[in-house]
PDB file of C-alpha atoms in Angstrom:
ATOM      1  CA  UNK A   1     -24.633 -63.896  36.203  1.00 49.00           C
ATOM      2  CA  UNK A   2     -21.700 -65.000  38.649  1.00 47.00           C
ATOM      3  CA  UNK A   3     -19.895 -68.049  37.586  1.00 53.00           C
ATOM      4  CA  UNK A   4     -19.335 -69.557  40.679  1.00 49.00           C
ATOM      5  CA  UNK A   5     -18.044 -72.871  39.506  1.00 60.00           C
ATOM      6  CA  UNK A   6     -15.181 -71.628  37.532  1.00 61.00           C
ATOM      7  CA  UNK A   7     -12.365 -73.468  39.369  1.00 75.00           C
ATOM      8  CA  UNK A   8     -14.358 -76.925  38.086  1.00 78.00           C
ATOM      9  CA  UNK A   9     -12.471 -77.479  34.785  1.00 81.00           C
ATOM     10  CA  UNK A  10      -9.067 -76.446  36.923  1.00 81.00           C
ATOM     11  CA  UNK A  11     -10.116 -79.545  39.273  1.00 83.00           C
ATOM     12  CA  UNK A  12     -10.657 -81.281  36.011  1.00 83.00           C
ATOM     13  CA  UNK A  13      -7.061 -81.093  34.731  1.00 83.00           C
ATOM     14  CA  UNK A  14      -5.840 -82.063  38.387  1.00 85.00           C
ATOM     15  CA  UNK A  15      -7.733 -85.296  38.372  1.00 86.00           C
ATOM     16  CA  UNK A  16      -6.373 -85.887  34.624  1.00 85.00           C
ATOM     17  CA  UNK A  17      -2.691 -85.500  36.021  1.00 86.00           C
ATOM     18  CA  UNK A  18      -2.943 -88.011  39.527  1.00 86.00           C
ATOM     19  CA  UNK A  19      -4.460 -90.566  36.314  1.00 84.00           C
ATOM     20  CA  UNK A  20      -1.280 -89.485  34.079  1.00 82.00           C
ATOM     21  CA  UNK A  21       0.725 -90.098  36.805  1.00 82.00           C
ATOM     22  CA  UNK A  22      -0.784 -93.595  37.062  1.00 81.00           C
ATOM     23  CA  UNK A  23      -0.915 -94.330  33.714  1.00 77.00           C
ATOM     24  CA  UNK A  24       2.679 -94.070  33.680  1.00 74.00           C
ATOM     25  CA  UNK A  25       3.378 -96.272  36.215  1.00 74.00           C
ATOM     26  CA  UNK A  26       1.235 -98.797  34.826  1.00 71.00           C
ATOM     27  CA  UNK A  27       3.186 -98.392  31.575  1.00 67.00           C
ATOM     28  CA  UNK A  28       6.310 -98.614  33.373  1.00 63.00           C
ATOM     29  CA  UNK A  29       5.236-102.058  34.892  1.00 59.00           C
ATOM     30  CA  UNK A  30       5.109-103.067  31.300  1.00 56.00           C
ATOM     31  CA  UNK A  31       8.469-102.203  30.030  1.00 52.00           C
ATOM     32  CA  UNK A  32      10.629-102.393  33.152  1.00 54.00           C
ATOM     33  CA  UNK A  33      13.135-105.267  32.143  1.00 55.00           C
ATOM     34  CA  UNK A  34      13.631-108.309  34.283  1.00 58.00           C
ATOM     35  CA  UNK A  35      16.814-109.049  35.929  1.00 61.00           C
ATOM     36  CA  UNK A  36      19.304-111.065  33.606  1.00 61.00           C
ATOM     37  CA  UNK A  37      21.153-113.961  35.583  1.00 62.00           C
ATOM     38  CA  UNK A  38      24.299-113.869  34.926  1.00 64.00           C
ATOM     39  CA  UNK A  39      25.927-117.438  35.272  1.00 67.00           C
ATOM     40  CA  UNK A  40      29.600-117.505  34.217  1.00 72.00           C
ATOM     41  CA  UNK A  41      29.553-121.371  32.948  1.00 71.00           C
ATOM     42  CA  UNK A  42      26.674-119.936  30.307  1.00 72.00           C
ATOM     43  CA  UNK A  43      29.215-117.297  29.319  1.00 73.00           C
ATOM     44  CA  UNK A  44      32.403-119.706  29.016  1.00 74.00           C
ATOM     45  CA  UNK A  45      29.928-121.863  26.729  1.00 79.00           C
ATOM     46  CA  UNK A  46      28.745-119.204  24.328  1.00 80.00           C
ATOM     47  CA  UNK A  47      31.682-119.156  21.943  1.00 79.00           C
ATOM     48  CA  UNK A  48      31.954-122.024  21.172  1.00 80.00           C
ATOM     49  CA  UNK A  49      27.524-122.742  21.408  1.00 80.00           C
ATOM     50  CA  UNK A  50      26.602-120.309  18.682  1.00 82.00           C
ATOM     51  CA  UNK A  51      28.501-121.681  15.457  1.00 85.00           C
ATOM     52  CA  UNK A  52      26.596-125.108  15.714  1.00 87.00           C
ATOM     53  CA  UNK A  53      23.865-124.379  17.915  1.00 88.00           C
ATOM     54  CA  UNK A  54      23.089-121.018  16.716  1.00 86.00           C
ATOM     55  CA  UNK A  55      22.978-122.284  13.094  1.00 88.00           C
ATOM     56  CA  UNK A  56      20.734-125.165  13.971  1.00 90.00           C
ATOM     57  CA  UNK A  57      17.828-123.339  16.332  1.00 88.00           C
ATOM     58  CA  UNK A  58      17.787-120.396  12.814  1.00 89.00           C
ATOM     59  CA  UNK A  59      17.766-123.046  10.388  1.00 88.00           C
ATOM     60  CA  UNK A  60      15.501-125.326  12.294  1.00 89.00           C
ATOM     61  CA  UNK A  61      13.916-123.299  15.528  1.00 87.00           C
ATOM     62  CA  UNK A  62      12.631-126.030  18.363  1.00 86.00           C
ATOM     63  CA  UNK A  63       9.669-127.985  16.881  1.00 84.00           C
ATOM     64  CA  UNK A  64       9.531-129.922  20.351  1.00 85.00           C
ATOM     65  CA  UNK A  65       8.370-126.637  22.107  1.00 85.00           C
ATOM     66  CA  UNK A  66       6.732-124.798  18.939  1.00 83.00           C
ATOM     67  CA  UNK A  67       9.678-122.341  18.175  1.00 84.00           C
ATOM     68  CA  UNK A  68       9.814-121.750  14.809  1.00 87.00           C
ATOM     69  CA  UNK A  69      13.120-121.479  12.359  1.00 88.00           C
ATOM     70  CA  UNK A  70      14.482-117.828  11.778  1.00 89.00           C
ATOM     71  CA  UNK A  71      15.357-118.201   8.465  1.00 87.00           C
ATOM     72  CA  UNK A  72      11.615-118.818   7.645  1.00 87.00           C
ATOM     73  CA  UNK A  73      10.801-114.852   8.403  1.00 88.00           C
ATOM     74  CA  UNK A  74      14.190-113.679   8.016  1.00 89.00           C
ATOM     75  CA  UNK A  75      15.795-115.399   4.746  1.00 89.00           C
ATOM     76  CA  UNK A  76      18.591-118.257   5.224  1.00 88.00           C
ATOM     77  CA  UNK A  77      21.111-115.150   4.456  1.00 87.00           C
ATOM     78  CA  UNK A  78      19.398-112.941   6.762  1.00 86.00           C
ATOM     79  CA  UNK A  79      18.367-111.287   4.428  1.00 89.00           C
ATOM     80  CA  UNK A  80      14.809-110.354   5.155  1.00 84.00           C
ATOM     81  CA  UNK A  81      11.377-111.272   3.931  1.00 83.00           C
ATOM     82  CA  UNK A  82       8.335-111.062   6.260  1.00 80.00           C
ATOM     83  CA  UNK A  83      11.152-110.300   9.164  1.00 82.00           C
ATOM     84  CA  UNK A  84      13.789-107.824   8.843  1.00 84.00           C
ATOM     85  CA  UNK A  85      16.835-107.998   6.681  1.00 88.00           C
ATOM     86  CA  UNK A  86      20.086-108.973   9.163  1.00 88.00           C
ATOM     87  CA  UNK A  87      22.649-109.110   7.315  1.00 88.00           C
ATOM     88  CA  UNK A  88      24.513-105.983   7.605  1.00 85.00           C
ATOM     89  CA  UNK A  89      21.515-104.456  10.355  1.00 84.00           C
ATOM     90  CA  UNK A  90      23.162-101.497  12.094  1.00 85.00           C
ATOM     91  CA  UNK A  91      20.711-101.082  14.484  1.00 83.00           C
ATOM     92  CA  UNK A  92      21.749-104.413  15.783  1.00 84.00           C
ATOM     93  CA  UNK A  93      25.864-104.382  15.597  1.00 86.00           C
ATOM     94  CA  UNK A  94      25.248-100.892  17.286  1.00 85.00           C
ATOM     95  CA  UNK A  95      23.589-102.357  20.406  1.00 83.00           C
ATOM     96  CA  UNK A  96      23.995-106.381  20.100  1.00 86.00           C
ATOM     97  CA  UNK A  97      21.442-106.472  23.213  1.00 85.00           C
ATOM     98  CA  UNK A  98      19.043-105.650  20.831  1.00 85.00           C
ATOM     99  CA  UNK A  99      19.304-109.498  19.349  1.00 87.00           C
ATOM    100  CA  UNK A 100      18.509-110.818  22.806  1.00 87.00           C
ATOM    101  CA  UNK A 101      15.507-108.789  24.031  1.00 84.00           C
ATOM    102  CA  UNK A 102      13.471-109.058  20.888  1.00 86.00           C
ATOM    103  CA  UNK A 103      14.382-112.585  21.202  1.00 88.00           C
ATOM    104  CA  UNK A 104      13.230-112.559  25.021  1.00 84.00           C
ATOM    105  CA  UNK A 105      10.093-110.371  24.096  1.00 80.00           C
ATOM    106  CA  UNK A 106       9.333-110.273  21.111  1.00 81.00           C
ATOM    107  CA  UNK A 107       8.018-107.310  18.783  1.00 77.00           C
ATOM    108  CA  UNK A 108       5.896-106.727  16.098  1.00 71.00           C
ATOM    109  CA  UNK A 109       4.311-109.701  14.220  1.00 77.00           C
ATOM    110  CA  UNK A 110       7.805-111.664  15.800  1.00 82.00           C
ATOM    111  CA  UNK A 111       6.566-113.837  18.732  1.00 83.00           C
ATOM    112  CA  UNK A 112       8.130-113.704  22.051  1.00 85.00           C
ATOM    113  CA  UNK A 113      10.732-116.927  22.369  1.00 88.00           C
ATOM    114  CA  UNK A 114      11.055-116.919  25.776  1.00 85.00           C
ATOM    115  CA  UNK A 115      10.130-120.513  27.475  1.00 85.00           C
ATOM    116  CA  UNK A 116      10.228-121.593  23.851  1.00 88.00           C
ATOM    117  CA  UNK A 117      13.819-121.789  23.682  1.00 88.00           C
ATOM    118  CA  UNK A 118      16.557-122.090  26.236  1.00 86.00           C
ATOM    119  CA  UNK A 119      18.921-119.132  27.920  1.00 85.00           C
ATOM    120  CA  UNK A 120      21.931-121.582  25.760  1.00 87.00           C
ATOM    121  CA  UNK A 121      19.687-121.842  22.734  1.00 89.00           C
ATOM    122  CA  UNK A 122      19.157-117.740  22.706  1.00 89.00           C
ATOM    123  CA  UNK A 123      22.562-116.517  23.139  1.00 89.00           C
ATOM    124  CA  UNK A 124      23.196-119.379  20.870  1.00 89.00           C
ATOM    125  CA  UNK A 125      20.996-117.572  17.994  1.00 90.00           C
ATOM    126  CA  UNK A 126      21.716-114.422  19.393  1.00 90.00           C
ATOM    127  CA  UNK A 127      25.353-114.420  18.454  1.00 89.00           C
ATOM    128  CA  UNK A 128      25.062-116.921  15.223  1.00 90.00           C
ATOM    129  CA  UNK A 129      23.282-113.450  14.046  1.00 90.00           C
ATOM    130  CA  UNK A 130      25.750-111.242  15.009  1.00 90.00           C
ATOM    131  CA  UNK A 131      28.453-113.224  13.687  1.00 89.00           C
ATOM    132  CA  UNK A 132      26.864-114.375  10.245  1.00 87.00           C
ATOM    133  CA  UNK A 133      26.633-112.532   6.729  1.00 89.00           C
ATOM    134  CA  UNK A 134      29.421-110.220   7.013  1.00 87.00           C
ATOM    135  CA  UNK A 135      27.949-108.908  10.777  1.00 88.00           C
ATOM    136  CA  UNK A 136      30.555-108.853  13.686  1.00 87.00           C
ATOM    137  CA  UNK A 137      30.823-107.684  16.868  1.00 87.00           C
ATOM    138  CA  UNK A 138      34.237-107.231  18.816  1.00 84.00           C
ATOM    139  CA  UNK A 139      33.320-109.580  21.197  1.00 84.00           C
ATOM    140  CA  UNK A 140      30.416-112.405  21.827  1.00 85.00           C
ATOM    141  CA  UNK A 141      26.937-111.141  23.315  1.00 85.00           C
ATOM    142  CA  UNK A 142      27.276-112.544  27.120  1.00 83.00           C
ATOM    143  CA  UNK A 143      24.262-112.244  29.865  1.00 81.00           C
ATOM    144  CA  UNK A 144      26.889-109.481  31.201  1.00 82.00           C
ATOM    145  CA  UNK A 145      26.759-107.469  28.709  1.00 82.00           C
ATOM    146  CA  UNK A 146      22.926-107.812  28.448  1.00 80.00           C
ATOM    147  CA  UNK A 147      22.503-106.786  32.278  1.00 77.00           C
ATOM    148  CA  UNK A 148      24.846-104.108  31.855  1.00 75.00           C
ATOM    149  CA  UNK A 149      23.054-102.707  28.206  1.00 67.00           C
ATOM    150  CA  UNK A 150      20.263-102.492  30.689  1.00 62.00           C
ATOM    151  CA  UNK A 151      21.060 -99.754  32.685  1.00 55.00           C
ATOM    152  CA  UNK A 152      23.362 -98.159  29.368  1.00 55.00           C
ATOM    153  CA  UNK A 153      20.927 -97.583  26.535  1.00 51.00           C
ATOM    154  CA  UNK A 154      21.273 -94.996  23.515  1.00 49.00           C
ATOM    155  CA  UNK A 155      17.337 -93.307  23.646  1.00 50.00           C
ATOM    156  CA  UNK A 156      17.073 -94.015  20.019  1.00 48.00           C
ATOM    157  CA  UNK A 157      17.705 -97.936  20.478  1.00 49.00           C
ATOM    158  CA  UNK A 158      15.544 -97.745  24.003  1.00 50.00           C
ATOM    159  CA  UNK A 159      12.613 -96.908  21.138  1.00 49.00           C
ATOM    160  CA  UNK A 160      13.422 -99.422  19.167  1.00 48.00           C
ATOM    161  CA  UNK A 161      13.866-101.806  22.066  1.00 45.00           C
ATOM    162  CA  UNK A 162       9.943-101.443  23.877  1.00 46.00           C
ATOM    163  CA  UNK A 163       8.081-103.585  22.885  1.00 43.00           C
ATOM    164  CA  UNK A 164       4.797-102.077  24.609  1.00 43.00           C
ATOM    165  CA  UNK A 165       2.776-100.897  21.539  1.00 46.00           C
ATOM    166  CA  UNK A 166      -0.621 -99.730  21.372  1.00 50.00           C
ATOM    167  CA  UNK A 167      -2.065-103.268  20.315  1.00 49.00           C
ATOM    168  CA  UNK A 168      -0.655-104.504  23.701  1.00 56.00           C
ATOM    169  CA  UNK A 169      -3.027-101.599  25.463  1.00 61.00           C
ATOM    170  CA  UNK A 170      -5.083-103.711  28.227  1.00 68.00           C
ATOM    171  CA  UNK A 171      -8.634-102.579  29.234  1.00 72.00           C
ATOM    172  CA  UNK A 172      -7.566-100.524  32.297  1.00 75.00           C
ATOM    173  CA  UNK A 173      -5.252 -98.740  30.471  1.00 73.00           C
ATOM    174  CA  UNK A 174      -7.592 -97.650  27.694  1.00 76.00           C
ATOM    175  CA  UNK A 175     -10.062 -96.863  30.526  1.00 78.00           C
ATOM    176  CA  UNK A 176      -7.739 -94.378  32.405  1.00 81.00           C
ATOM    177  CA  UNK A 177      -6.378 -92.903  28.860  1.00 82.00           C
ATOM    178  CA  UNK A 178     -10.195 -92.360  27.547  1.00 84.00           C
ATOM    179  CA  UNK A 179     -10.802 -90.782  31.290  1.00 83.00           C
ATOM    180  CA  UNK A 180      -7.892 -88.298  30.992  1.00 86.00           C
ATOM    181  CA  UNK A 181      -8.667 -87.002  27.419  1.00 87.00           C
ATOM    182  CA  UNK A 182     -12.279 -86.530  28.801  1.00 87.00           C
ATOM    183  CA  UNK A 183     -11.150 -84.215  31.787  1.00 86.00           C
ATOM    184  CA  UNK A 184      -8.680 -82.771  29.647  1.00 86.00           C
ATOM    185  CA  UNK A 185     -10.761 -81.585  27.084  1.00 86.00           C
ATOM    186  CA  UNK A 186     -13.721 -80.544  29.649  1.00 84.00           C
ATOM    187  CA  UNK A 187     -10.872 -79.168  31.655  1.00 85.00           C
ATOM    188  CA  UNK A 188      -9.337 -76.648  28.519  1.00 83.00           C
ATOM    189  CA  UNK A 189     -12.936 -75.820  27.056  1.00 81.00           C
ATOM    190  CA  UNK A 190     -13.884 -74.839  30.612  1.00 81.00           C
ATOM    191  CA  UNK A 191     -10.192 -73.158  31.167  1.00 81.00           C
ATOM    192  CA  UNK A 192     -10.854 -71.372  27.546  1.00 79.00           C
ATOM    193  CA  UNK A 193     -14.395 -70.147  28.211  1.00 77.00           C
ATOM    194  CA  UNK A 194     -13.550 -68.429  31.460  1.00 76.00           C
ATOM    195  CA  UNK A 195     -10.809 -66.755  30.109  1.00 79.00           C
ATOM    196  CA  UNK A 196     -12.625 -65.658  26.746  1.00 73.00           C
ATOM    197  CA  UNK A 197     -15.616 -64.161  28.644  1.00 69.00           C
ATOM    198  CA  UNK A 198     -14.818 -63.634  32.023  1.00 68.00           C
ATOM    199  CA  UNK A 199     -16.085 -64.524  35.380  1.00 66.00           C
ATOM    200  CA  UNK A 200     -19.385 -62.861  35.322  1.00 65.00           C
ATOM    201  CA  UNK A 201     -21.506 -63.155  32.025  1.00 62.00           C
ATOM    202  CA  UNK A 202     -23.414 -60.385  31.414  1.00 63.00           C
ATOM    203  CA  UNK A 203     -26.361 -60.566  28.886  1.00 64.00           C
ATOM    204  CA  UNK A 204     -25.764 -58.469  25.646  1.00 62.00           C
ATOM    205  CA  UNK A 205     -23.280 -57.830  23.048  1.00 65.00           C
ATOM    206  CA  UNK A 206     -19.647 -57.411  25.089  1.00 62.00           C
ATOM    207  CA  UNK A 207     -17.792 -54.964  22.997  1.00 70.00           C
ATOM    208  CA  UNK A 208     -13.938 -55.571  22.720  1.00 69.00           C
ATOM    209  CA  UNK A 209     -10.927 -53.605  21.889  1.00 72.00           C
ATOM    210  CA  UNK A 210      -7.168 -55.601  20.226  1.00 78.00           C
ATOM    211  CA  UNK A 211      -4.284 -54.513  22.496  1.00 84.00           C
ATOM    212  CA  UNK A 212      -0.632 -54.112  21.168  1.00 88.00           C
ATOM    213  CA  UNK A 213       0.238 -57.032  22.988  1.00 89.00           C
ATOM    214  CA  UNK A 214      -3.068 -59.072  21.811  1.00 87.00           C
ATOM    215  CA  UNK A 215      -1.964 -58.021  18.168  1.00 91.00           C
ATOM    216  CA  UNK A 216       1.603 -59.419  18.561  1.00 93.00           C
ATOM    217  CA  UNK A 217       0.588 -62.678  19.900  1.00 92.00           C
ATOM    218  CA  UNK A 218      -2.018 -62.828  16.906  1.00 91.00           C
ATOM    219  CA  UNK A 219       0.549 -62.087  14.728  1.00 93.00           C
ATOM    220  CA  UNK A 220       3.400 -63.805  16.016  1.00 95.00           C
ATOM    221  CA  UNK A 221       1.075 -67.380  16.685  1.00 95.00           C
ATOM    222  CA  UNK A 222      -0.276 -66.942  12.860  1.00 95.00           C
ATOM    223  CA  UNK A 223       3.307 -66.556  11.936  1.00 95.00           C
ATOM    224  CA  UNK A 224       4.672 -69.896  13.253  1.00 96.00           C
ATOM    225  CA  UNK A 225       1.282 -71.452  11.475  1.00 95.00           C
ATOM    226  CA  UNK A 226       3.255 -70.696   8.275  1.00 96.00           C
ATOM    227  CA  UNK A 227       6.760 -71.742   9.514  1.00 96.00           C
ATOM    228  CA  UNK A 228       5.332 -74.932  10.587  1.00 95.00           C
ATOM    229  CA  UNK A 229       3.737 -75.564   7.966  1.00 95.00           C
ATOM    230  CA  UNK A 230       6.168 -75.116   5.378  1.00 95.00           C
ATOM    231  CA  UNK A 231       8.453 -77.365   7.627  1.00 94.00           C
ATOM    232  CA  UNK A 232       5.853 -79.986   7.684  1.00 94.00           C
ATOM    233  CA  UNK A 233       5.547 -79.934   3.626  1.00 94.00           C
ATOM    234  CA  UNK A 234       9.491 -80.040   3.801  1.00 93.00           C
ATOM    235  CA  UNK A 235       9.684 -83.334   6.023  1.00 91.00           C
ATOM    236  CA  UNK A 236       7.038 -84.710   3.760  1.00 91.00           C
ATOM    237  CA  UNK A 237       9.118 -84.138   0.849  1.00 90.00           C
ATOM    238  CA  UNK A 238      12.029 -85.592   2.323  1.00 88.00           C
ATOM    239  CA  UNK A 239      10.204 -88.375   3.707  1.00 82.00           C
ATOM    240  CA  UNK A 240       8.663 -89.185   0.435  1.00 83.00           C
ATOM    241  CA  UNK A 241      11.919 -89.140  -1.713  1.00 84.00           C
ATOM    242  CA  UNK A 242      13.537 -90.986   1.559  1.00 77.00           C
ATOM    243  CA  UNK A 243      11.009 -93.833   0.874  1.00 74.00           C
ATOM    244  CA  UNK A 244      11.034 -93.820  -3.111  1.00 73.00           C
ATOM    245  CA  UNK A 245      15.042 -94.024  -3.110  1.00 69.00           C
ATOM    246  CA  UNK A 246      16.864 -97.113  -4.466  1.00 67.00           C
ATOM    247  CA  UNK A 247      17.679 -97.751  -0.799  1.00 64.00           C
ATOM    248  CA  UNK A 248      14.524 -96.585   1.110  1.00 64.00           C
ATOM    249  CA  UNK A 249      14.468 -94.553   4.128  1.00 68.00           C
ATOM    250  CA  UNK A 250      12.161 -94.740   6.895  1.00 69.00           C
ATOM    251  CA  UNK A 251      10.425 -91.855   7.099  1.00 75.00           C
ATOM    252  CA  UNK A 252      10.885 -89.269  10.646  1.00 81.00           C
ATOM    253  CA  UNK A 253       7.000 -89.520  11.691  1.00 81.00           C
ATOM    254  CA  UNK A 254       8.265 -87.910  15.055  1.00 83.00           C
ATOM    255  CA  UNK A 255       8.609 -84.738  12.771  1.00 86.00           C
ATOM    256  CA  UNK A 256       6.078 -84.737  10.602  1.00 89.00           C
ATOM    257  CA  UNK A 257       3.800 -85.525  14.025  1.00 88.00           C
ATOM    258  CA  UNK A 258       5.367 -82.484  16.087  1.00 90.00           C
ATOM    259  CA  UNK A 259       5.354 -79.864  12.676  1.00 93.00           C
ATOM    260  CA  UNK A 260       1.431 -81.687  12.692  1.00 93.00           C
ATOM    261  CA  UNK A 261       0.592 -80.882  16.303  1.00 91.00           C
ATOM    262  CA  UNK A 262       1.880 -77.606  15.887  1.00 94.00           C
ATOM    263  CA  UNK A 263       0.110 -76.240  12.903  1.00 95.00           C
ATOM    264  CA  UNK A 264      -3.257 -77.133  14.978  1.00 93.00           C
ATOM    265  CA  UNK A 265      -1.877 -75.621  18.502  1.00 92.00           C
ATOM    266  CA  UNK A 266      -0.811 -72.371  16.719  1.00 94.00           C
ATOM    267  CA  UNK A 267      -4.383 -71.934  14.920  1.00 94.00           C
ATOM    268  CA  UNK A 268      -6.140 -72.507  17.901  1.00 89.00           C
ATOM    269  CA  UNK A 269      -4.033 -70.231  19.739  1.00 91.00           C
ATOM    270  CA  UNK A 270      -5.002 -67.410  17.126  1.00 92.00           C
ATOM    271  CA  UNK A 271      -8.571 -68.239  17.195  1.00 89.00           C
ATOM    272  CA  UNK A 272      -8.773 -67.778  21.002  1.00 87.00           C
ATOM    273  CA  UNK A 273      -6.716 -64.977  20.650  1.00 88.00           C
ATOM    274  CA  UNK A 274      -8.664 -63.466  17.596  1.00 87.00           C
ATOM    275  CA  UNK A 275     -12.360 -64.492  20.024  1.00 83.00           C
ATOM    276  CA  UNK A 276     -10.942 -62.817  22.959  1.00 83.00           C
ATOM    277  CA  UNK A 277      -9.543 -59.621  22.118  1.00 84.00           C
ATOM    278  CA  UNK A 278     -10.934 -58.666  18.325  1.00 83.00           C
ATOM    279  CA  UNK A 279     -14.425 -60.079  18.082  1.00 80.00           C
ATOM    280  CA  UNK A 280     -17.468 -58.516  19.808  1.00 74.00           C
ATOM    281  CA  UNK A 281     -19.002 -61.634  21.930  1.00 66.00           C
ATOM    282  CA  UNK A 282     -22.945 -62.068  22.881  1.00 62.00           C
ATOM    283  CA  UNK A 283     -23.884 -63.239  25.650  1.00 57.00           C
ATOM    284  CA  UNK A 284     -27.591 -64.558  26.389  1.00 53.00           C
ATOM    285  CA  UNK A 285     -28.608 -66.077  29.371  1.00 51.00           C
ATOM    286  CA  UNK A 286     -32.250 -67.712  28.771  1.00 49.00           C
ATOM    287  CA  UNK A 287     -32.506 -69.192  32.249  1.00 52.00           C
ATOM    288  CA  UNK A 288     -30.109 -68.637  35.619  1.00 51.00           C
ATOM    289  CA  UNK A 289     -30.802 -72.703  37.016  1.00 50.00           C
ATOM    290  CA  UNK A 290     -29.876 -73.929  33.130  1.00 47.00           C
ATOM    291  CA  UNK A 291     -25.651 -73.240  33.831  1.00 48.00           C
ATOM    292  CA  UNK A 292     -22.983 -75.239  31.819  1.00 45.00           C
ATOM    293  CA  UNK A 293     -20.253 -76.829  34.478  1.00 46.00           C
ATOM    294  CA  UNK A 294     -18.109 -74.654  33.348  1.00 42.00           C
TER     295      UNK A 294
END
């Protein structure tokens, strides 16, 4: 039987990349940061603003607008409680712009302060915490150096810095990320079939011989099963006395997810390897009109 729509599940993955494509420039919308004003009588101010008003808008936040106090999440020390510790935070004396966009847009369970709390009032707060609890910085945060920190930013802090999370996903963006997992997986089972039993299916028992080359890549893809997988039992263990020290360390997910992700993709790539070239397939064909797509 000829398999005439074979090149289906290859349209498949094309439509699932023009909806990638969009996807990401939906995201991008999201995260793209606004342009910071820079007004030089702000900057002359900030100095001297942050000792007094800094103090007062963390001690006190802006009950006129609904801003609430710092210290009330963050300790009057900084020294954490339902917010992050402060006090000695060197993720924030490494990139000080840090302060102001979390300020600006929030993240996590903090709320977004912006039209809660003036441009003065944030650098205000902004630099009381840089300045406070043994933190410095070798010179105030200004709105130049938070334009210019937008265009200059460490990858590490630029993850730290997004604040576009899955729990801000919006409906058309879970549509078009259900869509593309659909025609990607229709697209790679179609893809997979066509390549495990050919163009043509011919009823019967299709008899199959290994090839050197099939038994490396069997051997070589079960091989990196076990490397990964001892790696990912490593991270684990690292992660898990990381967390159980005296001083606890956040665990390296990204690993543990890629060691993960790999494990599965090598097994799967030795199953299709081990269904293509070392198991005898069967093929029946009860009726030619009753075709799968692919």
């Amino acid at each position: 039987m000829e398999r005439n729509d074979a090149t289906m599940p290859l349209v498949a993955i094309f439509c699932a990349a023009i909806m990638w494509i969009l996807l990401l420039w939906m995201f991008n919308g999201e995260t793209t940061p606004k342009p910071v004003a820079v007004d030089p009588a702000m900057t002359a101010s900030i100095e001297k603003d942050y000792p007094v008003l800094g103090k007062k808008v963390f001690e006190q936040g802006d009950p006129a607008t609904g801003a609430i106090a710092c210290q009330g999440c963050h300790g009057a020390q900084g020294q954490g409680g339902a917010g992050p510790k402060l006090a000695g935070a060197e993720n924030i004396l490494k990139d000080p712009v840090l302060v102001h966009t979390i300020l600006v847009k929030g993240k996590g369970n903090m709320p977004s302060f912006e039209g809660k709390l003036t441009d003065q009032e944030i650098y205000a707060v902004s630099n009381y915490v840089l300045h406070s609890w043994g933190n410095t910085i070798e010179k105030p945060l200004t709105p130049e150096m938070v334009a210019a920190g937008q265009s200059k930013v460490d990858p590490e802090i630029l993850k730290n810095r997004s604040r576009f999370v899955p729990e801000d996903l919006k409906l058309p963006q879970i549509w078009l990320a259900t869509f593309i997992m659909v025609l990607l997986t229709y697209g790679l089972i179609g893809l997979y079939s066509v390549w495990a039993e050919g163009v043509e299916l011919h009823p019967g028992i299709h008899k199959v011989r290994a090839t050197p080359l099939a038994m490396l890549g069997i051997t070589t893809t079960m091989a990196l099963t076990v490397l990964f997988s001892v790696l990912f039992v490593r991270q684990m263990n690292i992660d898990y006395q990381g967390w159980a020290a005296k001083t606890p360390v956040t665990p390296n997910v990204t690993a543990e997810g890629l060691y993960a992700a790999m494990i599965v993709l090598m097994l799967a790539a030795s199953l299709a390897l081990y269904k293509k070239f070392f198991m005898d397939g069967e093929v029946l064909v009860e009726d030619a009109s009753g075709e799968f797509p692919w």
